[in-house]
Amino acid sequence: KSGLDPGGAWHAWGMACLKAGSLNSAREKFNRCLKPPMDLNQLNHGSRLVQDVIQYLESTVKPVLIADDDYFATLRELEATVRTRSLSLEMMCEGKIQHNSYYQECLFYLHSYGTNLAIISFYMRHDCMREALLHLLNKESPSEVFIEGIFIPSYQSGKLHMLENLLETIDPGLESWGVYLIAACKYLQRKNYYHILYELQQFMKDHVRAAMTCIRFFTHGAKSYTELGGKQTWLLKIKDHLKVYLQEVSRSSGRKKMAFTFRKKMSATDVSRHINTVDLQMEVTKFLHQCESSGTSQMTDSSLPTLFGNNNMKMDVACKVILEGKNIEEGFGIAFRVLQDFQLEATEVYSKVAKQLVKQQKYSEIRQLLKCVNESGVAAKNDGDNIILNCLNEFKNIPAEDLDNLIQDMDSDENKIQAYMMCNKLRSAYLVSVRQEKARAVQLVQHVRQLAESGGDDVVKAICAQWL
């Protein structure tokens, strides 16, 4: 009469019937106020009213085992069980759910009014993981339901192995679980749970991604190559994963194509290249670890470069290897291989090293670097000269004698003249200029005269004028 919503009254009446043990009457009352969810895959446990019913039923489970203790069962409970048995799932959980009418009643309400997540969570609470998984598959629920309802509870309660065994039992090839497993991996990565991620990737036999996780274990948080030296087992694991992947690829290529839909694919060429990178990183790690241990290490960079980074980082590795040996020659061979393997800009790396040597006032080492570059067999004609020219920005810090030695080491007269001009050694620039072919010499001497005039060097200006 007052137009109020009768739902609350029906719910209260239903709860009263439940508490009185009248399961049938309760169903009838709840039928008038409970509604199934619009979306069965929503990420919640359904309406508060349904949750209250389930909570009450679970908290007041009576130790009535139909199979064993028939004479304890009331007629009402027996009747309810018979009705629910047909309604609930084809796959029934062995143990207390199957044999207890109150659990059967929970399943009735969950299937009638609950979400998939609520049903799955109920199975998980009562150690029926297999039923939870089969329900997920049958209803084709989205991966979020798997993560929330099955995966998180499994690893939190230490049952990840049990989950893996069941996944494999239900589908030995794991193909039907692919979407769910990839979603679980992404979830673990977001959470930074890399140890669980690695464990899961190994179970999935996703060797390429497992190798990528090992790279992270190797590089993450290391502040020195001494630390990386202690983490070299991860490099061996990366190689193992990649080799197993190569074997699997070669085995499957002979047969009909295997449907590895969810495992990361990579061409055999790329895998071989990555194995080569790992080998080279092992060499770099051993070498730099040794340098740090023997105290020859000079550079104190905040970031620690490895060959698993981008090209700039790989160039930093090459610089570090050249600079941290006892002398330039010691690390040059490894650095040269890094430059060749990754096709890096060699002159840029050598110039960077030379600038660092100027800062460290090791001028004789710059000459040793030039010798190594020229003997490498792949240096272009002007590479050595360009390295010196790049250093000369720092000429104010280089002692006169060392500066002269460096410029005299240049191959091309044109480059020597340019270098002398950069360093304001105009008399030396004039002396080399006049030795050139006549027409070119005139141009060069005119240029030197202009510089002398603007720099106020009257002596050189007069000499140039006289020669011209």
Coordinates of C-alpha atoms in Angstrom, one line a residue, residues 232-455:
Q232 CA 77.0 -15.1 -14.5
T233 CA 74.9 -18.2 -13.9
W234 CA 72.0 -16.2 -15.4
L235 CA 73.9 -15.8 -18.6
L236 CA 74.3 -19.6 -18.8
K237 CA 70.5 -20.0 -18.2
I238 CA 69.8 -17.5 -21.0
K239 CA 71.9 -19.7 -23.4
D240 CA 70.2 -22.9 -22.2
H241 CA 66.7 -21.5 -22.9
L242 CA 67.7 -20.2 -26.3
K243 CA 69.4 -23.5 -27.2
V244 CA 66.3 -25.6 -26.1
Y245 CA 64.2 -23.2 -28.2
L246 CA 66.4 -23.8 -31.3
Q247 CA 66.1 -27.5 -30.8
E248 CA 62.3 -27.3 -30.6
V249 CA 62.1 -25.2 -33.7
S250 CA 64.3 -27.5 -35.7
R251 CA 62.3 -30.5 -34.5
S252 CA 59.0 -29.0 -35.3
S253 CA 60.1 -27.7 -38.8
G254 CA 60.6 -31.3 -39.9
R255 CA 57.1 -32.2 -38.8
K256 CA 53.8 -30.5 -39.4
K257 CA 53.8 -26.9 -38.0
M258 CA 53.3 -27.0 -34.3
A259 CA 50.7 -24.5 -33.0
F260 CA 52.7 -22.6 -30.5
T261 CA 50.2 -19.8 -30.5
F262 CA 51.0 -18.2 -27.1
R263 CA 54.7 -18.9 -26.9
K264 CA 57.0 -16.1 -28.2
K265 CA 58.5 -16.9 -31.6
M266 CA 61.8 -15.9 -32.9
S267 CA 63.8 -16.7 -36.1
A268 CA 66.7 -19.1 -35.8
T269 CA 69.0 -16.4 -37.0
D270 CA 67.9 -14.0 -34.3
V271 CA 68.3 -16.7 -31.6
S272 CA 71.8 -17.4 -32.8
R273 CA 72.6 -13.7 -32.7
H274 CA 71.3 -13.5 -29.1
I275 CA 73.4 -16.5 -28.1
N276 CA 76.4 -14.7 -29.6
T277 CA 75.5 -11.6 -27.6
V278 CA 75.4 -13.7 -24.4
D279 CA 78.9 -15.2 -25.2
L280 CA 80.3 -11.7 -25.8
Q281 CA 78.7 -10.4 -22.6
M282 CA 80.3 -13.3 -20.6
E283 CA 83.7 -12.2 -22.0
V284 CA 83.1 -8.6 -21.2
T285 CA 81.9 -9.5 -17.7
K286 CA 85.0 -11.6 -17.0
F287 CA 87.3 -9.0 -18.3
L288 CA 85.7 -6.0 -16.4
H289 CA 85.3 -8.1 -13.3
Q290 CA 89.0 -8.8 -13.4
C291 CA 89.8 -5.1 -14.0
E292 CA 87.7 -4.1 -11.0
S293 CA 89.3 -6.7 -8.8
S294 CA 92.8 -5.7 -9.8
G295 CA 92.1 -2.1 -9.2
T296 CA 92.8 -0.9 -12.8
S297 CA 89.2 0.3 -13.2
Q298 CA 89.0 4.0 -13.8
M299 CA 85.5 4.9 -14.9
T300 CA 82.9 5.7 -12.3
D301 CA 79.7 5.8 -14.3
S302 CA 76.4 5.8 -12.4
S303 CA 74.8 3.5 -14.9
L304 CA 76.2 0.1 -15.6
P305 CA 76.2 -0.6 -19.4
T306 CA 75.7 -4.1 -20.7
L307 CA 75.3 -5.5 -24.3
F308 CA 71.5 -6.1 -23.6
G309 CA 70.8 -2.4 -23.9
N310 CA 70.4 -0.2 -26.9
N311 CA 73.2 0.8 -29.3
N312 CA 74.3 3.8 -27.2
M313 CA 74.7 1.4 -24.2
K314 CA 76.7 -1.1 -26.3
M315 CA 79.0 1.8 -27.3
D316 CA 79.4 2.6 -23.6
V317 CA 80.4 -1.1 -23.1
A318 CA 83.1 -0.8 -25.8
C319 CA 84.5 2.4 -24.3
K320 CA 84.5 0.9 -20.8
V321 CA 86.4 -2.2 -22.0
I322 CA 89.1 -0.1 -23.8
L323 CA 89.6 2.3 -20.9
E324 CA 89.6 -0.1 -18.0
G325 CA 92.4 -2.5 -19.0
K326 CA 96.0 -2.2 -17.8
N327 CA 96.6 -0.5 -21.1
I328 CA 94.6 0.3 -24.3
E329 CA 95.7 -2.8 -26.1
E330 CA 94.4 -5.2 -23.4
G331 CA 90.7 -4.5 -23.9
F332 CA 90.8 -3.4 -27.5
G333 CA 90.3 -6.9 -29.0
I334 CA 87.0 -7.4 -27.0
A335 CA 85.8 -3.9 -27.7
F336 CA 86.6 -4.3 -31.5
R337 CA 84.4 -7.5 -31.6
V338 CA 81.6 -5.6 -29.9
L339 CA 81.8 -2.8 -32.5
Q340 CA 81.9 -5.4 -35.4
D341 CA 79.1 -7.7 -34.1
F342 CA 76.7 -4.9 -33.5
Q343 CA 77.9 -2.7 -36.5
L344 CA 78.4 0.3 -34.2
E345 CA 79.9 3.6 -35.2
A346 CA 83.5 2.8 -34.4
T347 CA 85.0 6.4 -34.9
E348 CA 82.4 7.7 -32.4
V349 CA 83.5 5.2 -29.8
Y350 CA 87.3 5.8 -30.4
S351 CA 86.7 9.6 -30.2
K352 CA 84.8 9.1 -26.9
V353 CA 87.7 7.0 -25.5
A354 CA 90.3 9.6 -26.7
K355 CA 88.4 12.4 -24.9
Q356 CA 88.3 10.3 -21.8
L357 CA 92.1 9.8 -22.1
V358 CA 92.6 13.5 -22.4
K359 CA 90.7 14.0 -19.2
Q360 CA 92.9 11.4 -17.5
Q361 CA 96.0 13.1 -19.0
K362 CA 97.1 9.8 -20.6
Y363 CA 98.4 11.3 -23.9
S364 CA 100.7 8.4 -24.8
E365 CA 97.7 6.1 -24.5
I366 CA 95.9 8.1 -27.2
R367 CA 98.8 7.3 -29.6
Q368 CA 98.5 3.6 -28.6
L369 CA 94.7 3.8 -29.4
L370 CA 95.5 5.2 -32.9
K371 CA 98.0 2.4 -33.4
C372 CA 95.4 -0.2 -32.5
V373 CA 92.8 1.4 -34.7
N374 CA 95.2 1.5 -37.7
E375 CA 96.2 -2.1 -37.1
S376 CA 92.5 -3.3 -36.8
G377 CA 92.4 -3.5 -40.6
V378 CA 89.0 -1.9 -41.0
A379 CA 89.9 1.7 -40.2
A380 CA 89.1 4.2 -43.0
K381 CA 91.9 6.5 -44.2
N382 CA 91.1 9.5 -42.0
D383 CA 89.8 7.6 -38.9
G384 CA 92.9 8.3 -36.9
D385 CA 93.0 12.0 -37.9
N386 CA 89.3 12.4 -37.0
I387 CA 89.9 10.9 -33.6
I388 CA 92.7 13.4 -32.9
L389 CA 90.6 16.3 -34.3
N390 CA 87.7 15.3 -32.0
C391 CA 90.1 15.5 -29.0
L392 CA 91.4 18.9 -29.8
N393 CA 88.3 20.7 -28.4
E394 CA 90.1 20.0 -25.1
F395 CA 93.5 21.4 -26.4
K396 CA 93.8 24.0 -23.7
N397 CA 94.3 21.2 -21.2
I398 CA 96.9 19.3 -23.3
P399 CA 100.6 20.2 -22.7
A400 CA 102.3 21.8 -25.8
E401 CA 104.7 18.9 -26.4
D402 CA 102.0 16.2 -26.2
L403 CA 99.8 18.3 -28.5
D404 CA 102.6 18.6 -31.1
N405 CA 103.2 14.9 -30.9
L406 CA 99.5 14.1 -31.5
I407 CA 99.2 16.5 -34.5
Q408 CA 102.4 15.2 -36.0
D409 CA 100.9 11.6 -35.8
M410 CA 98.2 12.7 -38.3
D411 CA 98.4 11.3 -41.8
S412 CA 97.0 14.1 -43.9
D413 CA 98.6 17.5 -44.1
E414 CA 95.2 19.2 -44.6
N415 CA 94.1 17.7 -41.2
K416 CA 97.4 18.8 -39.6
I417 CA 96.8 22.4 -40.8
Q418 CA 93.2 22.3 -39.6
A419 CA 94.4 21.0 -36.2
Y420 CA 97.1 23.7 -35.9
M421 CA 94.5 26.3 -36.7
M422 CA 92.1 24.9 -34.1
C423 CA 94.9 25.2 -31.5
N424 CA 96.1 28.7 -32.5
K425 CA 99.5 27.3 -33.6
L426 CA 99.5 29.5 -36.6
R427 CA 103.2 29.5 -37.3
S428 CA 103.1 25.6 -37.5
A429 CA 100.0 25.8 -39.8
Y430 CA 101.9 28.3 -42.1
L431 CA 104.9 25.9 -42.3
V432 CA 102.8 22.9 -43.4
S433 CA 100.7 25.1 -45.7
V434 CA 103.6 26.4 -47.8
R435 CA 104.6 22.8 -48.5
Q436 CA 101.4 22.1 -50.4
E437 CA 100.8 22.4 -54.2
K438 CA 101.0 26.1 -55.2
A439 CA 97.3 26.9 -55.8
R440 CA 96.2 25.2 -52.6
A441 CA 99.1 26.7 -50.7
V442 CA 98.0 30.2 -51.6
Q443 CA 94.5 29.5 -50.3
L444 CA 95.8 28.0 -47.0
V445 CA 98.3 30.8 -46.3
Q446 CA 95.6 33.4 -47.0
H447 CA 93.4 31.7 -44.4
V448 CA 96.3 31.6 -41.9
R449 CA 96.9 35.3 -42.5
Q450 CA 93.2 36.1 -41.8
L451 CA 93.3 34.2 -38.5
A452 CA 96.6 35.9 -37.5
E453 CA 95.0 39.3 -38.3
S454 CA 91.9 38.6 -36.3
G455 CA 94.0 37.1 -33.5

